[in-house]
Amino acid sequence: DLSCGENSAAADNGDGGDSGDSDSSVDTADLEDYFAEIDAIFEEADSELDAVGDDLDASINAATTDREKVDAFIDAFQHSGQTVETALLAMDEVEAPKEAEDAHDAFVDATIGVLQLSADILSDLEEMTTADEVDAYFTERDPELTDATDAGDAACFDLQDIADENGIDVDLNCED
């Protein structure tokens, strides 16, 4: 992998690359590459999710029946799930440097939790026939949804903190 060679060269501190205390030092080149990769994943997912939200708004506004509104929610939920799953698969392919491993794993785990909850919700939505049912359902499930997304947000903020602490200029756009 060419990027590994570039990272080693960039991290060379002038002593041949072996300072003797490599376990305590932070390889900012590896971290920079890592954060560039996950930032690109986050940006793509955010863009896709914004489009899903826009499509949902347009579909709800254009709907003339409750069934069309319910179908719009189902479609949006399916597309959101697919987008999050695609991002999760991409995140799972990224090897986190040791400094970011715990936060990376927490983010992946939280995202898996959101996907599992989303699959459950989607199954329930498919049985609903009115927009009022959907509204009542989301009101009831809101605490679960909030807990699941809060876990992801917390892990995202942990990742952002790692970037900030290491002087890496990235904005992961963590939700608060």
mmCIF file with all atom_site columns, N, CA, C and O in Angstrom, residues 3-13 17 21-35 96-100 162 166 168:
data_model
loop_
_atom_site.group_PDB
_atom_site.id
_atom_site.type_symbol
_atom_site.label_atom_id
_atom_site.label_alt_id
_atom_site.label_comp_id
_atom_site.label_asym_id
_atom_site.label_entity_id
_atom_site.label_seq_id
_atom_site.pdbx_PDB_ins_code
_atom_site.Cartn_x
_atom_site.Cartn_y
_atom_site.Cartn_z
_atom_site.occupancy
_atom_site.B_iso_or_equiv
_atom_site.pdbx_formal_charge
_atom_site.auth_seq_id
_atom_site.auth_comp_id
_atom_site.auth_asym_id
_atom_site.auth_atom_id
_atom_site.pdbx_PDB_model_num
ATOM 1   N N  . SER A 1 3   ? 0.178   4.362  0.453  1.00 0.00 ? 3   SER A N  1
ATOM 2   C CA . SER A 1 3   ? -0.053  5.356  1.493  1.00 0.00 ? 3   SER A CA 1
ATOM 3   C C  . SER A 1 3   ? 0.699   5.019  2.778  1.00 0.00 ? 3   SER A C  1
ATOM 4   O O  . SER A 1 3   ? 1.092   5.901  3.507  1.00 0.00 ? 3   SER A O  1
ATOM 5   N N  . CYS A 1 4   ? 0.911   3.742  3.041  1.00 0.00 ? 4   CYS A N  1
ATOM 6   C CA . CYS A 1 4   ? 1.674   3.375  4.236  1.00 0.00 ? 4   CYS A CA 1
ATOM 7   C C  . CYS A 1 4   ? 3.100   3.862  4.122  1.00 0.00 ? 4   CYS A C  1
ATOM 8   O O  . CYS A 1 4   ? 3.671   4.361  5.074  1.00 0.00 ? 4   CYS A O  1
ATOM 9   N N  . GLY A 1 5   ? 3.698   3.711  2.934  1.00 0.00 ? 5   GLY A N  1
ATOM 10  C CA . GLY A 1 5   ? 5.052   4.208  2.725  1.00 0.00 ? 5   GLY A CA 1
ATOM 11  C C  . GLY A 1 5   ? 5.117   5.707  2.873  1.00 0.00 ? 5   GLY A C  1
ATOM 12  O O  . GLY A 1 5   ? 6.053   6.243  3.456  1.00 0.00 ? 5   GLY A O  1
ATOM 13  N N  . GLU A 1 6   ? 4.135   6.398  2.336  1.00 0.00 ? 6   GLU A N  1
ATOM 14  C CA . GLU A 1 6   ? 4.102   7.848  2.466  1.00 0.00 ? 6   GLU A CA 1
ATOM 15  C C  . GLU A 1 6   ? 3.954   8.253  3.915  1.00 0.00 ? 6   GLU A C  1
ATOM 16  O O  . GLU A 1 6   ? 4.584   9.194  4.369  1.00 0.00 ? 6   GLU A O  1
ATOM 17  N N  . ASN A 1 7   ? 3.122   7.510  4.658  1.00 0.00 ? 7   ASN A N  1
ATOM 18  C CA . ASN A 1 7   ? 2.933   7.831  6.066  1.00 0.00 ? 7   ASN A CA 1
ATOM 19  C C  . ASN A 1 7   ? 4.228   7.643  6.840  1.00 0.00 ? 7   ASN A C  1
ATOM 20  O O  . ASN A 1 7   ? 4.566   8.442  7.701  1.00 0.00 ? 7   ASN A O  1
ATOM 21  N N  . SER A 1 8   ? 4.964   6.581  6.530  1.00 0.00 ? 8   SER A N  1
ATOM 22  C CA . SER A 1 8   ? 6.209   6.329  7.242  1.00 0.00 ? 8   SER A CA 1
ATOM 23  C C  . SER A 1 8   ? 7.201   7.444  6.970  1.00 0.00 ? 8   SER A C  1
ATOM 24  O O  . SER A 1 8   ? 7.879   7.908  7.873  1.00 0.00 ? 8   SER A O  1
ATOM 25  N N  . ALA A 1 9   ? 7.273   7.869  5.723  1.00 0.00 ? 9   ALA A N  1
ATOM 26  C CA . ALA A 1 9   ? 8.197   8.946  5.383  1.00 0.00 ? 9   ALA A CA 1
ATOM 27  C C  . ALA A 1 9   ? 7.782   10.246 6.053  1.00 0.00 ? 9   ALA A C  1
ATOM 28  O O  . ALA A 1 9   ? 8.618   10.983 6.561  1.00 0.00 ? 9   ALA A O  1
ATOM 29  N N  . ALA A 1 10  ? 6.514   10.521 6.072  1.00 0.00 ? 10  ALA A N  1
ATOM 30  C CA . ALA A 1 10  ? 6.026   11.763 6.673  1.00 0.00 ? 10  ALA A CA 1
ATOM 31  C C  . ALA A 1 10  ? 6.230   11.755 8.177  1.00 0.00 ? 10  ALA A C  1
ATOM 32  O O  . ALA A 1 10  ? 6.424   12.798 8.792  1.00 0.00 ? 10  ALA A O  1
ATOM 33  N N  . ALA A 1 11  ? 6.210   10.572 8.779  1.00 0.00 ? 11  ALA A N  1
ATOM 34  C CA . ALA A 1 11  ? 6.332   10.488 10.223 1.00 0.00 ? 11  ALA A CA 1
ATOM 35  C C  . ALA A 1 11  ? 7.789   10.411 10.677 1.00 0.00 ? 11  ALA A C  1
ATOM 36  O O  . ALA A 1 11  ? 8.072   10.468 11.858 1.00 0.00 ? 11  ALA A O  1
ATOM 37  N N  . ASP A 1 12  ? 8.710   10.260 9.724  1.00 0.00 ? 12  ASP A N  1
ATOM 38  C CA . ASP A 1 12  ? 10.122  10.158 10.062 1.00 0.00 ? 12  ASP A CA 1
ATOM 39  C C  . ASP A 1 12  ? 10.573  11.429 10.776 1.00 0.00 ? 12  ASP A C  1
ATOM 40  O O  . ASP A 1 12  ? 10.458  12.520 10.257 1.00 0.00 ? 12  ASP A O  1
ATOM 41  N N  . ASN A 1 13  ? 11.083  11.249 11.981 1.00 0.00 ? 13  ASN A N  1
ATOM 42  C CA . ASN A 1 13  ? 11.486  12.403 12.765 1.00 0.00 ? 13  ASN A CA 1
ATOM 43  C C  . ASN A 1 13  ? 12.969  12.703 12.631 1.00 0.00 ? 13  ASN A C  1
ATOM 44  O O  . ASN A 1 13  ? 13.544  13.395 13.455 1.00 0.00 ? 13  ASN A O  1
ATOM 45  N N  . GLY A 1 17  ? 13.426  6.953  11.637 1.00 0.00 ? 17  GLY A N  1
ATOM 46  C CA . GLY A 1 17  ? 12.074  6.458  11.861 1.00 0.00 ? 17  GLY A CA 1
ATOM 47  C C  . GLY A 1 17  ? 11.906  5.689  13.140 1.00 0.00 ? 17  GLY A C  1
ATOM 48  O O  . GLY A 1 17  ? 10.835  5.248  13.455 1.00 0.00 ? 17  GLY A O  1
ATOM 49  N N  . ASP A 1 21  ? 10.716  5.426  21.301 1.00 0.00 ? 21  ASP A N  1
ATOM 50  C CA . ASP A 1 21  ? 9.511   5.568  22.129 1.00 0.00 ? 21  ASP A CA 1
ATOM 51  C C  . ASP A 1 21  ? 8.280   5.629  21.243 1.00 0.00 ? 21  ASP A C  1
ATOM 52  O O  . ASP A 1 21  ? 7.343   6.340  21.530 1.00 0.00 ? 21  ASP A O  1
ATOM 53  N N  . SER A 1 22  ? 8.254   4.798  20.193 1.00 0.00 ? 22  SER A N  1
ATOM 54  C CA . SER A 1 22  ? 7.167   4.851  19.222 1.00 0.00 ? 22  SER A CA 1
ATOM 55  C C  . SER A 1 22  ? 5.819   4.493  19.841 1.00 0.00 ? 22  SER A C  1
ATOM 56  O O  . SER A 1 22  ? 4.796   4.904  19.339 1.00 0.00 ? 22  SER A O  1
ATOM 57  N N  . ASP A 1 23  ? 5.822   3.721  20.935 1.00 0.00 ? 23  ASP A N  1
ATOM 58  C CA . ASP A 1 23  ? 4.552   3.362  21.548 1.00 0.00 ? 23  ASP A CA 1
ATOM 59  C C  . ASP A 1 23  ? 3.865   4.560  22.181 1.00 0.00 ? 23  ASP A C  1
ATOM 60  O O  . ASP A 1 23  ? 2.655   4.596  22.290 1.00 0.00 ? 23  ASP A O  1
ATOM 61  N N  . SER A 1 24  ? 4.642   5.554  22.621 1.00 0.00 ? 24  SER A N  1
ATOM 62  C CA . SER A 1 24  ? 4.033   6.700  23.289 1.00 0.00 ? 24  SER A CA 1
ATOM 63  C C  . SER A 1 24  ? 3.805   7.875  22.345 1.00 0.00 ? 24  SER A C  1
ATOM 64  O O  . SER A 1 24  ? 3.158   8.836  22.708 1.00 0.00 ? 24  SER A O  1
ATOM 65  N N  . SER A 1 25  ? 4.371   7.813  21.133 1.00 0.00 ? 25  SER A N  1
ATOM 66  C CA . SER A 1 25  ? 4.205   8.924  20.210 1.00 0.00 ? 25  SER A CA 1
ATOM 67  C C  . SER A 1 25  ? 2.957   8.710  19.356 1.00 0.00 ? 25  SER A C  1
ATOM 68  O O  . SER A 1 25  ? 2.488   7.598  19.182 1.00 0.00 ? 25  SER A O  1
ATOM 69  N N  . VAL A 1 26  ? 2.453   9.794  18.832 1.00 0.00 ? 26  VAL A N  1
ATOM 70  C CA . VAL A 1 26  ? 1.277   9.752  17.986 1.00 0.00 ? 26  VAL A CA 1
ATOM 71  C C  . VAL A 1 26  ? 1.728   9.975  16.556 1.00 0.00 ? 26  VAL A C  1
ATOM 72  O O  . VAL A 1 26  ? 2.426   10.939 16.256 1.00 0.00 ? 26  VAL A O  1
ATOM 73  N N  . ASP A 1 27  ? 1.354   9.056  15.671 1.00 0.00 ? 27  ASP A N  1
ATOM 74  C CA . ASP A 1 27  ? 1.684   9.193  14.253 1.00 0.00 ? 27  ASP A CA 1
ATOM 75  C C  . ASP A 1 27  ? 0.577   10.029 13.619 1.00 0.00 ? 27  ASP A C  1
ATOM 76  O O  . ASP A 1 27  ? -0.460  9.517  13.226 1.00 0.00 ? 27  ASP A O  1
ATOM 77  N N  . THR A 1 28  ? 0.837   11.339 13.559 1.00 0.00 ? 28  THR A N  1
ATOM 78  C CA . THR A 1 28  ? -0.209  12.232 13.053 1.00 0.00 ? 28  THR A CA 1
ATOM 79  C C  . THR A 1 28  ? -0.492  11.999 11.578 1.00 0.00 ? 28  THR A C  1
ATOM 80  O O  . THR A 1 28  ? -1.606  12.244 11.129 1.00 0.00 ? 28  THR A O  1
ATOM 81  N N  . ALA A 1 29  ? 0.480   11.496 10.820 1.00 0.00 ? 29  ALA A N  1
ATOM 82  C CA . ALA A 1 29  ? 0.226   11.210 9.406  1.00 0.00 ? 29  ALA A CA 1
ATOM 83  C C  . ALA A 1 29  ? -0.828  10.114 9.287  1.00 0.00 ? 29  ALA A C  1
ATOM 84  O O  . ALA A 1 29  ? -1.751  10.216 8.454  1.00 0.00 ? 29  ALA A O  1
ATOM 85  N N  . ASP A 1 30  ? -0.708  9.063  10.084 1.00 0.00 ? 30  ASP A N  1
ATOM 86  C CA . ASP A 1 30  ? -1.725  8.004  10.077 1.00 0.00 ? 30  ASP A CA 1
ATOM 87  C C  . ASP A 1 30  ? -3.079  8.553  10.504 1.00 0.00 ? 30  ASP A C  1
ATOM 88  O O  . ASP A 1 30  ? -4.105  8.220  9.913  1.00 0.00 ? 30  ASP A O  1
ATOM 89  N N  . LEU A 1 31  ? -3.065  9.386  11.546 1.00 0.00 ? 31  LEU A N  1
ATOM 90  C CA . LEU A 1 31  ? -4.317  9.982  12.009 1.00 0.00 ? 31  LEU A CA 1
ATOM 91  C C  . LEU A 1 31  ? -4.923  10.898 10.946 1.00 0.00 ? 31  LEU A C  1
ATOM 92  O O  . LEU A 1 31  ? -6.131  10.875 10.726 1.00 0.00 ? 31  LEU A O  1
ATOM 93  N N  . GLU A 1 32  ? -4.078  11.685 10.288 1.00 0.00 ? 32  GLU A N  1
ATOM 94  C CA . GLU A 1 32  ? -4.586  12.569 9.238  1.00 0.00 ? 32  GLU A CA 1
ATOM 95  C C  . GLU A 1 32  ? -5.225  11.770 8.112  1.00 0.00 ? 32  GLU A C  1
ATOM 96  O O  . GLU A 1 32  ? -6.308  12.117 7.633  1.00 0.00 ? 32  GLU A O  1
ATOM 97  N N  . ASP A 1 33  ? -4.568  10.686 7.696  1.00 0.00 ? 33  ASP A N  1
ATOM 98  C CA . ASP A 1 33  ? -5.135  9.830  6.647  1.00 0.00 ? 33  ASP A CA 1
ATOM 99  C C  . ASP A 1 33  ? -6.445  9.213  7.106  1.00 0.00 ? 33  ASP A C  1
ATOM 100 O O  . ASP A 1 33  ? -7.420  9.161  6.349  1.00 0.00 ? 33  ASP A O  1
ATOM 101 N N  . TYR A 1 34  ? -6.452  8.735  8.335  1.00 0.00 ? 34  TYR A N  1
ATOM 102 C CA . TYR A 1 34  ? -7.665  8.126  8.897  1.00 0.00 ? 34  TYR A CA 1
ATOM 103 C C  . TYR A 1 34  ? -8.818  9.128  8.903  1.00 0.00 ? 34  TYR A C  1
ATOM 104 O O  . TYR A 1 34  ? -9.918  8.829  8.418  1.00 0.00 ? 34  TYR A O  1
ATOM 105 N N  . PHE A 1 35  ? -8.564  10.309 9.427  1.00 0.00 ? 35  PHE A N  1
ATOM 106 C CA . PHE A 1 35  ? -9.643  11.298 9.509  1.00 0.00 ? 35  PHE A CA 1
ATOM 107 C C  . PHE A 1 35  ? -10.075 11.795 8.132  1.00 0.00 ? 35  PHE A C  1
ATOM 108 O O  . PHE A 1 35  ? -11.249 12.095 7.930  1.00 0.00 ? 35  PHE A O  1
ATOM 109 N N  . ALA A 1 96  ? -8.448  1.940  11.880 1.00 0.00 ? 96  ALA A N  1
ATOM 110 C CA . ALA A 1 96  ? -8.219  3.067  12.782 1.00 0.00 ? 96  ALA A CA 1
ATOM 111 C C  . ALA A 1 96  ? -6.848  2.958  13.422 1.00 0.00 ? 96  ALA A C  1
ATOM 112 O O  . ALA A 1 96  ? -6.456  1.879  13.880 1.00 0.00 ? 96  ALA A O  1
ATOM 113 N N  . PRO A 1 97  ? -6.105  4.064  13.468 1.00 0.00 ? 97  PRO A N  1
ATOM 114 C CA . PRO A 1 97  ? -4.854  4.067  14.230 1.00 0.00 ? 97  PRO A CA 1
ATOM 115 C C  . PRO A 1 97  ? -5.166  3.798  15.710 1.00 0.00 ? 97  PRO A C  1
ATOM 116 O O  . PRO A 1 97  ? -6.290  4.050  16.168 1.00 0.00 ? 97  PRO A O  1
ATOM 117 N N  . LYS A 1 98  ? -4.180  3.327  16.431 1.00 0.00 ? 98  LYS A N  1
ATOM 118 C CA . LYS A 1 98  ? -4.431  2.929  17.825 1.00 0.00 ? 98  LYS A CA 1
ATOM 119 C C  . LYS A 1 98  ? -5.057  4.054  18.645 1.00 0.00 ? 98  LYS A C  1
ATOM 120 O O  . LYS A 1 98  ? -5.868  3.804  19.518 1.00 0.00 ? 98  LYS A O  1
ATOM 121 N N  . GLU A 1 99  ? -4.698  5.306  18.354 1.00 0.00 ? 99  GLU A N  1
ATOM 122 C CA . GLU A 1 99  ? -5.229  6.437  19.113 1.00 0.00 ? 99  GLU A CA 1
ATOM 123 C C  . GLU A 1 99  ? -6.736  6.608  18.921 1.00 0.00 ? 99  GLU A C  1
ATOM 124 O O  . GLU A 1 99  ? -7.404  7.217  19.745 1.00 0.00 ? 99  GLU A O  1
ATOM 125 N N  . ALA A 1 100 ? -7.248  6.084  17.831 1.00 0.00 ? 100 ALA A N  1
ATOM 126 C CA . ALA A 1 100 ? -8.669  6.272  17.516 1.00 0.00 ? 100 ALA A CA 1
ATOM 127 C C  . ALA A 1 100 ? -9.469  4.970  17.565 1.00 0.00 ? 100 ALA A C  1
ATOM 128 O O  . ALA A 1 100 ? -10.680 4.988  17.335 1.00 0.00 ? 100 ALA A O  1
ATOM 129 N N  . ILE A 1 162 ? -10.339 13.579 19.315 1.00 0.00 ? 162 ILE A N  1
ATOM 130 C CA . ILE A 1 162 ? -9.027  13.010 18.989 1.00 0.00 ? 162 ILE A CA 1
ATOM 131 C C  . ILE A 1 162 ? -8.376  13.820 17.871 1.00 0.00 ? 162 ILE A C  1
ATOM 132 O O  . ILE A 1 162 ? -7.188  14.155 17.935 1.00 0.00 ? 162 ILE A O  1
ATOM 133 N N  . ASN A 1 166 ? -4.974  16.392 18.275 1.00 0.00 ? 166 ASN A N  1
ATOM 134 C CA . ASN A 1 166 ? -3.781  16.119 17.480 1.00 0.00 ? 166 ASN A CA 1
ATOM 135 C C  . ASN A 1 166 ? -3.572  17.134 16.365 1.00 0.00 ? 166 ASN A C  1
ATOM 136 O O  . ASN A 1 166 ? -2.776  16.905 15.455 1.00 0.00 ? 166 ASN A O  1
ATOM 137 N N  . ILE A 1 168 ? -5.501  18.080 13.941 1.00 0.00 ? 168 ILE A N  1
ATOM 138 C CA . ILE A 1 168 ? -5.986  17.682 12.618 1.00 0.00 ? 168 ILE A CA 1
ATOM 139 C C  . ILE A 1 168 ? -7.215  18.511 12.288 1.00 0.00 ? 168 ILE A C  1
ATOM 140 O O  . ILE A 1 168 ? -8.194  18.511 13.029 1.00 0.00 ? 168 ILE A O  1
#
